Coordinates of C-alpha atoms in Angstrom, one line a residue:
M1 CA -37.7 -19.5 -23.2
A2 CA -40.9 -17.6 -23.9
F3 CA -42.0 -18.3 -20.3
I4 CA -38.8 -16.9 -18.9
L5 CA -39.1 -13.7 -21.0
T6 CA -42.7 -13.4 -19.8
V7 CA -41.6 -13.7 -16.1
L8 CA -38.8 -11.2 -16.6
T9 CA -41.1 -8.7 -18.3
L10 CA -43.7 -9.0 -15.6
T11 CA -41.1 -8.6 -12.9
F12 CA -39.7 -5.5 -14.6
S13 CA -43.1 -3.9 -15.0
I14 CA -43.9 -4.5 -11.3
F15 CA -40.7 -3.2 -9.8
I16 CA -39.7 -0.4 -12.2
T17 CA -42.3 2.1 -11.0
P18 CA -41.5 1.7 -7.3
F19 CA -37.8 1.9 -8.0
L20 CA -38.1 5.1 -10.0
L21 CA -40.1 6.7 -7.2
F22 CA -37.5 5.5 -4.8
F23 CA -34.7 7.0 -6.9
L24 CA -36.6 10.4 -7.2
V25 CA -36.9 10.5 -3.4
I26 CA -33.1 9.9 -3.1
V27 CA -32.4 12.7 -5.6
F28 CA -34.8 15.1 -3.9
L29 CA -33.3 14.5 -0.4
A30 CA -29.8 14.8 -1.8
S31 CA -30.6 18.1 -3.5
I32 CA -31.8 19.7 -0.2
G33 CA -29.1 18.0 1.9
K34 CA -31.5 16.0 4.0
S35 CA -31.8 12.4 5.0
L36 CA -34.6 10.2 6.4
G37 CA -32.0 8.5 8.7
V38 CA -32.7 5.0 7.3
R39 CA -29.0 4.2 6.7
R40 CA -28.0 5.3 10.2
K41 CA -30.7 3.1 11.8
Y42 CA -29.6 0.3 9.5
V43 CA -26.0 0.7 10.7
D44 CA -27.2 0.8 14.4
C45 CA -29.0 -2.4 13.8
L46 CA -25.9 -4.0 12.3
V47 CA -23.9 -3.0 15.4
K48 CA -26.3 -4.8 17.7
I49 CA -26.2 -7.9 15.4
F50 CA -22.4 -7.9 15.4
E51 CA -22.3 -7.6 19.2
Y52 CA -24.7 -10.5 19.6
S53 CA -22.7 -12.7 17.2
R54 CA -19.5 -11.7 19.1
E55 CA -21.1 -12.8 22.4
I56 CA -22.1 -16.2 20.9
T57 CA -18.5 -16.6 19.6
L58 CA -16.9 -15.8 22.9
K59 CA -19.2 -18.2 24.8
R60 CA -18.3 -20.9 22.3
Q61 CA -14.6 -20.3 22.7
R62 CA -14.8 -20.2 26.5
G63 CA -16.7 -23.5 26.5
V64 CA -14.1 -25.2 24.3
D65 CA -11.2 -23.9 26.4
K66 CA -13.0 -25.1 29.6
N67 CA -13.4 -28.6 28.2
E68 CA -9.8 -28.7 27.1
V69 CA -8.5 -27.6 30.5
E70 CA -10.7 -30.1 32.3
S71 CA -9.5 -33.0 30.1
E72 CA -5.8 -32.0 30.6
S73 CA -6.1 -31.5 34.3
E74 CA -7.7 -34.9 35.0
G75 CA -6.1 -36.5 38.1
E76 CA -4.6 -33.2 39.3
D77 CA -5.4 -31.3 42.4
E78 CA -8.9 -29.7 42.0
I79 CA -7.8 -26.4 43.4
V80 CA -4.9 -26.1 41.0
A81 CA -7.1 -27.0 38.1
E82 CA -9.8 -24.4 39.0
G83 CA -7.1 -21.7 39.4
E84 CA -5.7 -22.6 35.9
R85 CA -9.2 -22.4 34.3
G86 CA -9.9 -19.1 35.9
R87 CA -6.6 -17.6 34.8
Q88 CA -7.1 -18.8 31.2
R89 CA -10.6 -17.2 31.1
S90 CA -9.2 -14.0 32.5
N91 CA -6.3 -13.9 30.0
K92 CA -8.7 -14.5 27.1
D93 CA -11.0 -11.6 28.2
D94 CA -8.0 -9.3 28.7
N95 CA -6.7 -10.2 25.2
V96 CA -10.1 -9.4 23.6
V97 CA -10.2 -6.0 25.3
C98 CA -6.6 -5.2 24.5
N99 CA -6.9 -6.0 20.9
Q100 CA -9.8 -3.8 20.3
T101 CA -9.9 -0.1 19.5
K102 CA -12.5 2.5 20.4
N103 CA -14.4 1.6 17.2
G104 CA -14.6 -2.1 18.3
F105 CA -12.2 -3.7 15.9
A106 CA -8.6 -4.7 15.9
V107 CA -6.0 -2.5 14.3
G108 CA -3.8 -5.5 13.7
A109 CA -1.6 -7.3 16.2
S110 CA 2.1 -7.2 15.8
L111 CA 3.9 -10.5 15.4
I112 CA 7.1 -9.4 17.2
S113 CA 8.2 -6.9 19.9
R114 CA 10.9 -4.6 18.5
E115 CA 13.6 -3.2 20.7
D116 CA 16.8 -1.1 20.1
L117 CA 17.3 -0.2 16.5
I118 CA 14.6 0.4 13.9
L119 CA 15.9 1.4 10.5
V120 CA 14.0 3.9 8.4
P121 CA 15.1 5.9 5.3
D122 CA 16.4 8.8 7.4
P123 CA 19.0 7.6 9.9
V124 CA 18.1 10.5 12.3
Q125 CA 14.7 8.8 12.8
N126 CA 16.0 5.4 13.6
Y127 CA 14.9 5.5 17.2
V128 CA 12.2 8.1 17.7
G129 CA 9.6 9.8 15.5
N130 CA 8.3 7.7 12.7
N131 CA 8.4 4.2 14.0
N132 CA 5.2 4.5 16.1
L133 CA 5.5 1.1 17.9
E134 CA 3.6 2.2 21.1
V135 CA 6.8 2.3 23.1
S136 CA 7.2 4.9 25.8
R137 CA 9.9 7.5 25.1
E138 CA 11.7 6.8 28.3
K139 CA 12.1 3.1 27.5
S140 CA 13.2 3.7 24.0
L141 CA 15.9 6.1 25.2
D142 CA 17.1 3.5 27.6
R143 CA 17.4 0.9 24.9
K144 CA 19.0 3.3 22.5
S145 CA 21.9 3.9 25.0
S146 CA 23.1 0.3 24.5
Y147 CA 23.6 0.9 20.8
D148 CA 25.2 4.3 21.5
L149 CA 28.1 2.6 23.3
L150 CA 29.5 2.0 19.8
V151 CA 30.4 5.7 19.4
K152 CA 34.0 6.4 18.5
R153 CA 35.7 3.2 19.5
E154 CA 37.4 0.2 17.8
F155 CA 35.3 -2.1 15.6
D156 CA 34.3 -5.4 17.0
L157 CA 32.5 -8.2 15.1
S158 CA 29.7 -8.2 17.6
D159 CA 28.9 -4.5 16.8
C160 CA 27.0 -5.5 13.7
L161 CA 24.6 -7.8 15.6
Y162 CA 22.2 -4.9 16.2
L163 CA 21.9 -4.5 12.4
V164 CA 21.5 -8.2 11.9
K165 CA 18.8 -8.4 14.5
T166 CA 17.0 -5.5 12.9
G167 CA 17.2 -7.1 9.5
V168 CA 15.7 -10.4 10.8
E169 CA 12.9 -8.4 12.4
A170 CA 12.2 -6.7 9.1
I171 CA 12.1 -10.1 7.4
I172 CA 9.6 -11.4 9.9
E173 CA 7.4 -8.3 9.9
D174 CA 8.3 -5.0 8.2
Q175 CA 6.4 -1.7 8.5
V176 CA 5.4 -1.5 4.8
T177 CA 4.0 -4.8 3.5
S178 CA 1.2 -5.0 6.1
R179 CA 0.0 -1.5 5.0
F180 CA -1.1 -3.0 1.7
E181 CA -3.2 -5.8 3.1
A182 CA -6.8 -5.6 4.4
E183 CA -7.1 -4.5 8.0
E184 CA -7.6 -7.5 10.3
L185 CA -10.8 -7.8 12.2
K186 CA -10.9 -9.1 15.8
S187 CA -14.6 -10.0 15.7
W188 CA -16.3 -11.5 12.7
N189 CA -18.6 -9.2 10.7
L190 CA -20.6 -12.1 9.2
M191 CA -19.0 -11.8 5.8
T192 CA -17.2 -14.9 4.3
R193 CA -14.2 -13.0 3.0
T194 CA -13.3 -11.8 6.6
N195 CA -13.5 -15.3 8.1
H196 CA -11.3 -17.8 6.3
N197 CA -11.7 -20.5 8.9
H198 CA -15.4 -21.2 8.1
E199 CA -15.8 -22.8 11.5
F200 CA -19.2 -23.9 12.7
I201 CA -20.0 -22.1 15.9
S202 CA -23.8 -22.4 16.5
W203 CA -27.0 -22.8 14.5
R204 CA -28.1 -19.3 15.6
L205 CA -25.0 -17.7 14.1
T206 CA -25.4 -19.8 11.0
F207 CA -28.9 -18.6 10.5
I208 CA -27.9 -15.0 11.0
W209 CA -25.1 -15.4 8.4
L210 CA -27.5 -17.0 5.9
F211 CA -30.0 -14.2 6.3
G212 CA -27.3 -11.6 5.9
F213 CA -25.9 -13.4 2.8
A214 CA -29.4 -13.3 1.2
M215 CA -29.9 -9.7 2.2
R216 CA -26.6 -8.5 0.8
Y217 CA -26.5 -10.5 -2.5
F218 CA -30.2 -10.8 -3.5
F219 CA -31.6 -7.4 -2.2
L220 CA -28.9 -4.8 -1.5
L221 CA -26.5 -5.7 -4.4
P222 CA -29.1 -5.4 -7.2
L223 CA -30.6 -2.3 -5.7
R224 CA -27.2 -0.7 -5.3
I225 CA -26.2 -1.5 -8.9
L226 CA -29.4 0.1 -10.2
I227 CA -28.8 3.2 -8.0
C228 CA -25.2 3.4 -9.2
F229 CA -26.2 3.1 -12.9
F230 CA -28.9 5.8 -12.6
G231 CA -26.7 7.9 -10.4
V232 CA -23.9 8.0 -13.0
M233 CA -26.4 8.9 -15.7
W234 CA -27.8 11.6 -13.5
L235 CA -24.3 13.0 -12.9
T236 CA -23.5 13.0 -16.6
L237 CA -26.7 14.8 -17.5
C238 CA -26.5 17.4 -14.7
T239 CA -22.8 18.3 -15.4
A240 CA -23.5 18.5 -19.1
L241 CA -26.3 21.0 -18.5
V242 CA -24.1 23.1 -16.1
G243 CA -21.3 23.0 -18.7
Y244 CA -23.4 24.9 -21.2
M245 CA -23.9 27.8 -18.9
P246 CA -21.7 30.9 -19.2
D247 CA -19.0 31.3 -16.6
S248 CA -20.5 33.3 -13.7
A249 CA -21.0 33.3 -10.0
F250 CA -24.4 31.6 -10.5
K251 CA -22.7 28.8 -12.5
R252 CA -20.2 28.2 -9.7
W253 CA -22.9 28.1 -7.1
L254 CA -25.0 25.7 -9.2
N255 CA -22.0 23.5 -9.9
R256 CA -21.4 23.1 -6.2
R257 CA -25.0 22.2 -5.5
V258 CA -25.1 19.7 -8.5
N259 CA -21.9 18.0 -7.4
I260 CA -23.0 17.6 -3.8
M261 CA -26.4 16.3 -4.9
C262 CA -25.1 13.8 -7.5
F263 CA -22.4 12.4 -5.2
G264 CA -25.0 12.2 -2.4
V265 CA -27.1 10.0 -4.8
L266 CA -24.0 7.8 -5.6
S267 CA -23.2 7.4 -1.9
S268 CA -26.6 5.6 -1.6
A269 CA -25.2 2.9 -3.9
L270 CA -22.8 2.0 -1.0
S271 CA -25.2 2.7 1.9
A272 CA -22.6 5.2 3.0
V273 CA -22.9 6.8 6.4
I274 CA -20.5 9.7 6.7
N275 CA -19.9 11.7 9.8
Y276 CA -18.3 15.1 9.2
H277 CA -16.6 16.9 12.1
N278 CA -15.3 20.5 12.5
L279 CA -17.4 21.9 9.6
E280 CA -16.0 25.4 10.3
N281 CA -12.7 24.2 8.8
R282 CA -14.3 23.0 5.5
P283 CA -11.9 24.0 2.6
K284 CA -12.9 27.1 0.7
R285 CA -10.0 27.6 -1.6
G286 CA -6.3 26.6 -2.1
I287 CA -5.3 23.0 -1.7
C288 CA -7.0 20.2 0.3
V289 CA -4.9 17.2 1.2
A290 CA -6.1 13.9 2.8
N291 CA -4.9 10.4 3.5
H292 CA -5.8 8.0 0.8
T293 CA -7.5 4.6 1.3
S294 CA -9.8 4.1 -1.6
P295 CA -11.1 5.7 -4.8
I296 CA -14.3 6.4 -2.9
D297 CA -12.4 8.9 -0.8
V298 CA -13.4 11.4 -3.5
L299 CA -17.1 10.4 -3.2
V300 CA -16.9 10.7 0.6
L301 CA -15.5 14.3 0.5
M302 CA -17.6 15.4 -2.5
C303 CA -20.8 14.6 -0.6
D304 CA -20.2 17.7 1.6
N305 CA -18.2 20.1 -0.6
C306 CA -17.2 20.8 -4.2
Y307 CA -13.6 20.2 -5.2
S308 CA -11.5 20.3 -8.3
L309 CA -9.5 17.1 -8.9
I310 CA -6.0 16.4 -10.2
G311 CA -4.9 13.1 -11.6
Q312 CA -4.0 11.0 -14.6
S313 CA -6.5 10.6 -17.4
H314 CA -8.2 7.2 -17.5
G315 CA -10.4 5.3 -19.8
G316 CA -13.4 3.1 -19.1
F317 CA -15.7 3.9 -16.1
L318 CA -13.3 6.3 -14.4
G319 CA -12.7 8.1 -17.7
M320 CA -16.4 8.6 -18.2
L321 CA -16.7 10.2 -14.7
Q322 CA -13.6 12.4 -15.4
R323 CA -15.1 13.7 -18.6
A324 CA -18.5 14.4 -17.0
L325 CA -16.9 16.4 -14.1
A326 CA -14.7 18.4 -16.5
R327 CA -17.7 19.7 -18.3
A328 CA -18.9 21.7 -15.3
S329 CA -15.9 22.8 -13.4
P330 CA -12.1 23.1 -13.8
H331 CA -10.1 19.9 -13.1
I332 CA -6.5 19.0 -13.9
W333 CA -6.2 15.8 -15.9
F334 CA -2.8 15.0 -17.4
E335 CA -1.7 12.3 -19.8
R336 CA 0.6 9.5 -18.9
S337 CA 3.5 11.2 -20.8
E338 CA 3.1 14.3 -18.5
V339 CA 3.2 12.4 -15.2
K340 CA 7.0 12.7 -15.0
D341 CA 6.9 16.3 -16.1
R342 CA 6.6 17.8 -12.6
E343 CA 7.2 21.3 -13.8
A344 CA 4.3 21.3 -16.2
V345 CA 1.9 19.8 -13.6
A346 CA 3.1 22.2 -10.9
K347 CA 2.6 25.2 -13.3
R348 CA -1.0 24.1 -13.9
L349 CA -1.6 23.6 -10.2
K350 CA -0.3 27.1 -9.3
H351 CA -2.5 28.6 -12.0
H352 CA -5.5 26.9 -10.6
V353 CA -4.8 27.9 -7.0
S354 CA -4.1 31.5 -7.9
D355 CA -7.6 32.0 -9.2
P356 CA -9.9 32.8 -6.2
N357 CA -13.0 31.7 -8.2
N358 CA -11.8 28.1 -8.5
P359 CA -12.9 25.6 -5.9
P360 CA -10.3 24.0 -3.7
I361 CA -8.3 21.3 -5.4
L362 CA -8.3 17.9 -3.7
I363 CA -4.9 16.0 -3.6
F364 CA -3.9 12.7 -2.0
P365 CA -0.1 13.2 -1.5
E366 CA 0.6 9.6 -0.7
G367 CA 0.1 8.7 -4.3
T368 CA -1.4 5.3 -3.6
C369 CA -4.0 3.6 -1.4
I370 CA -3.0 2.6 2.1
N371 CA -5.1 0.3 4.3
N372 CA -6.4 3.0 6.6
T373 CA -4.2 2.0 9.5
S374 CA -1.4 4.4 8.8
V375 CA -0.3 7.5 6.8
M376 CA 2.8 7.1 4.6
Q377 CA 5.1 9.6 3.0
F378 CA 3.5 12.7 1.5
K379 CA 5.0 13.8 -1.8
K380 CA 6.3 17.3 -1.6
G381 CA 4.9 18.6 -4.9
S382 CA 1.6 19.9 -3.6
F383 CA 3.4 21.7 -0.8
E384 CA 5.8 23.6 -3.1
V385 CA 2.9 25.6 -4.7
G386 CA 2.5 27.9 -1.8
G387 CA -0.7 29.2 -0.2
V388 CA -3.1 27.6 2.2
I389 CA -3.3 23.9 2.9
Y390 CA -6.5 22.3 4.3
P391 CA -5.7 19.0 6.0
V392 CA -8.5 16.4 6.1
A393 CA -8.4 13.1 8.0
I394 CA -10.5 10.1 6.8
K395 CA -11.0 7.0 8.9
Y396 CA -13.2 4.1 7.8
D397 CA -15.0 1.6 10.2
V398 CA -14.0 -1.8 8.8
R399 CA -16.6 -3.6 10.7
F400 CA -19.2 -2.8 8.0
G401 CA -17.0 -3.1 4.9
D402 CA -13.3 -2.6 4.2
A403 CA -12.9 0.4 1.9
F404 CA -9.2 -0.3 1.1
W405 CA -8.5 -1.0 -2.6
N406 CA -5.6 -3.4 -3.2
S407 CA -5.1 -2.4 -6.8
S408 CA -2.4 -5.0 -7.3
R409 CA -4.9 -7.8 -6.5
Y410 CA -8.3 -6.4 -7.5
S411 CA -9.5 -4.6 -10.6
M412 CA -11.9 -1.6 -10.3
V413 CA -14.9 -3.7 -11.2
Q414 CA -14.0 -6.4 -8.6
Y415 CA -13.5 -3.6 -6.0
L416 CA -16.8 -2.0 -6.7
Y417 CA -18.5 -5.5 -6.5
M418 CA -16.9 -6.0 -3.1
M419 CA -18.0 -2.6 -1.9
M420 CA -21.6 -3.0 -3.1
S421 CA -21.8 -6.5 -1.5
S422 CA -20.6 -5.2 1.8
W423 CA -22.9 -4.2 4.7
A424 CA -22.2 -0.5 4.3
I425 CA -19.5 2.1 4.1
V426 CA -19.1 4.0 7.4
C427 CA -16.5 6.6 8.0
D428 CA -15.5 9.8 9.8
V429 CA -14.1 12.9 8.2
W430 CA -12.3 15.5 10.2
Y431 CA -11.7 19.0 8.7
L432 CA -8.6 20.4 10.3
P433 CA -7.6 24.0 10.7
P434 CA -5.8 25.5 7.6
M435 CA -2.0 25.4 7.7
Y436 CA 0.6 27.6 6.1
Q437 CA 4.3 27.0 5.4
E438 CA 6.6 28.7 7.9
P439 CA 9.3 31.1 6.6
D440 CA 12.2 28.8 7.5
E441 CA 10.4 25.6 6.6
N442 CA 11.1 23.6 3.3
A443 CA 8.4 21.7 1.4
I444 CA 9.4 18.3 2.9
D445 CA 9.2 19.5 6.5
F446 CA 5.9 21.2 5.8
A447 CA 4.5 18.0 4.2
N448 CA 5.6 15.9 7.3
R449 CA 4.0 18.4 9.6
V450 CA 0.7 18.2 7.8
K451 CA 1.0 14.4 7.7
R452 CA 1.6 14.3 11.4
V453 CA -1.5 16.3 12.1
I454 CA -3.7 14.1 9.9
A455 CA -2.3 10.9 11.5
K456 CA -2.9 12.2 15.0
Q457 CA -6.5 13.2 14.3
G458 CA -7.5 10.0 12.5
G459 CA -5.8 7.7 15.0
L460 CA -3.4 6.4 12.2
V461 CA 0.2 5.4 12.4
D462 CA 2.6 8.1 11.1
L463 CA 5.2 6.4 8.8
M464 CA 7.9 8.0 6.7
W465 CA 8.1 5.2 4.2
D466 CA 7.2 5.9 0.6
G467 CA 3.9 4.3 -0.5
Q468 CA 5.4 3.6 -3.9
L469 CA 7.4 0.7 -2.2
K470 CA 4.2 -1.2 -3.1
R471 CA 5.5 -1.2 -6.7
M472 CA 9.3 -0.6 -6.5
K473 CA 12.4 -1.7 -4.6
P474 CA 13.9 0.4 -1.8
K475 CA 16.2 3.1 -3.0
K476 CA 20.0 2.4 -3.0
E477 CA 20.8 5.7 -1.2
W478 CA 18.8 4.6 1.8
K479 CA 21.2 1.7 2.4
E480 CA 24.1 4.0 1.8
K481 CA 22.9 6.5 4.4
Q482 CA 22.7 3.8 7.0
Q483 CA 26.2 2.5 6.2
E484 CA 27.5 6.0 6.5
E485 CA 25.8 6.6 9.8
F486 CA 27.2 3.3 11.1
S487 CA 30.7 4.1 10.0
K488 CA 30.7 7.4 11.9
R489 CA 30.7 5.5 15.2
F490 CA 34.1 4.1 14.8
K491 CA 37.6 5.4 14.9
I492 CA 39.4 5.8 11.6
E493 CA 43.2 5.4 11.6

């Protein structure tokens, strides 16, 4: 026991000084908004490694397919067999290309091909608008006409088959459930949790995986935990000092610099590489709304700008961060009993927005985390306040680490462990031009218009489903609306 304590003490004394110097360098670079570019070079190296492993995997698959075809075609005509092998190789390459996006990973293949009717909460949107199934408008209109033949005629038992077919399609694969699961990768990123088959491919790939495992768990993970710990302590100390200053323009300027610096340090705990676009549209006041994938969305945005936050008061680690931030700048934290009191929350929100000295307030209107493949229904509350809305689109590159937080499966500690043991967090942030509510536009239409702009810029699917379906059953009135719409198509004696 004494020997172990001696070894630990010696190890601590050797590494503590280099680490403190390393941490001071991170703080200094974050305070001046500069970077040495190490994380970007690290990510570029990972891209080359992923591409190399993908080539090895494809060669292995092609070799297996070739052997299978040769064994099955034994005794057949050689020309026919060769044509079959060539066609299979061509189809496999085509599938690999088709299932990849511009970022190099699959968005998630659909199990079925939908036609005709697609039911959504608003019957008007049953065919066009919010289904986003990559079907051309001309084709969808042609298929729609077959269902429209039901208009104003006598009821026949076969008329309900369209609804039965749609219901079976929803049972096989609906538009909501898949949005709360991790995004599927087409090519393996050398992490065990993204390859459940654990199939041996080659010794070279096995060696790369072993080296990556040791790198992530025995070097990056301990280093990131230390950076996170000291980063949180640094944030608490700096915001406490800012909080003691009298309210003035200098305090607001200092608070902005301190927030950007502290969150820049915390981003190092995730090896975050963030690309900001259209900086001229960076929010200055009013309300900033963004799609929501993860709790680290706040960190991603706060590395480039200072925001006020709105949300429910928490305990534990999140509660400590909330209290630290509240010391230096105005935030809106409400208790669980106030969550349903929309009027009280809206009043506090309006008061915050009306003060030009307050920083822009950051809101995630979806109200829950979505897996970064789509944008779901925006709650109308933040769009009823009035004033300017700054849309922001966030898109993560899942090859390096899936930032989606499945809160029903993982606790916050488990989620942070998964993030810190990933390769890195890489994402793009687009600041979009400010938007205003039109005179004849209600809050719901305004929210949908903003959501549509964010989805288009981020390459996300625009869905009108409520993200709270993650926790609750569909509303009864949705079914009643569809029944009413269906009944209008028949003659009533």
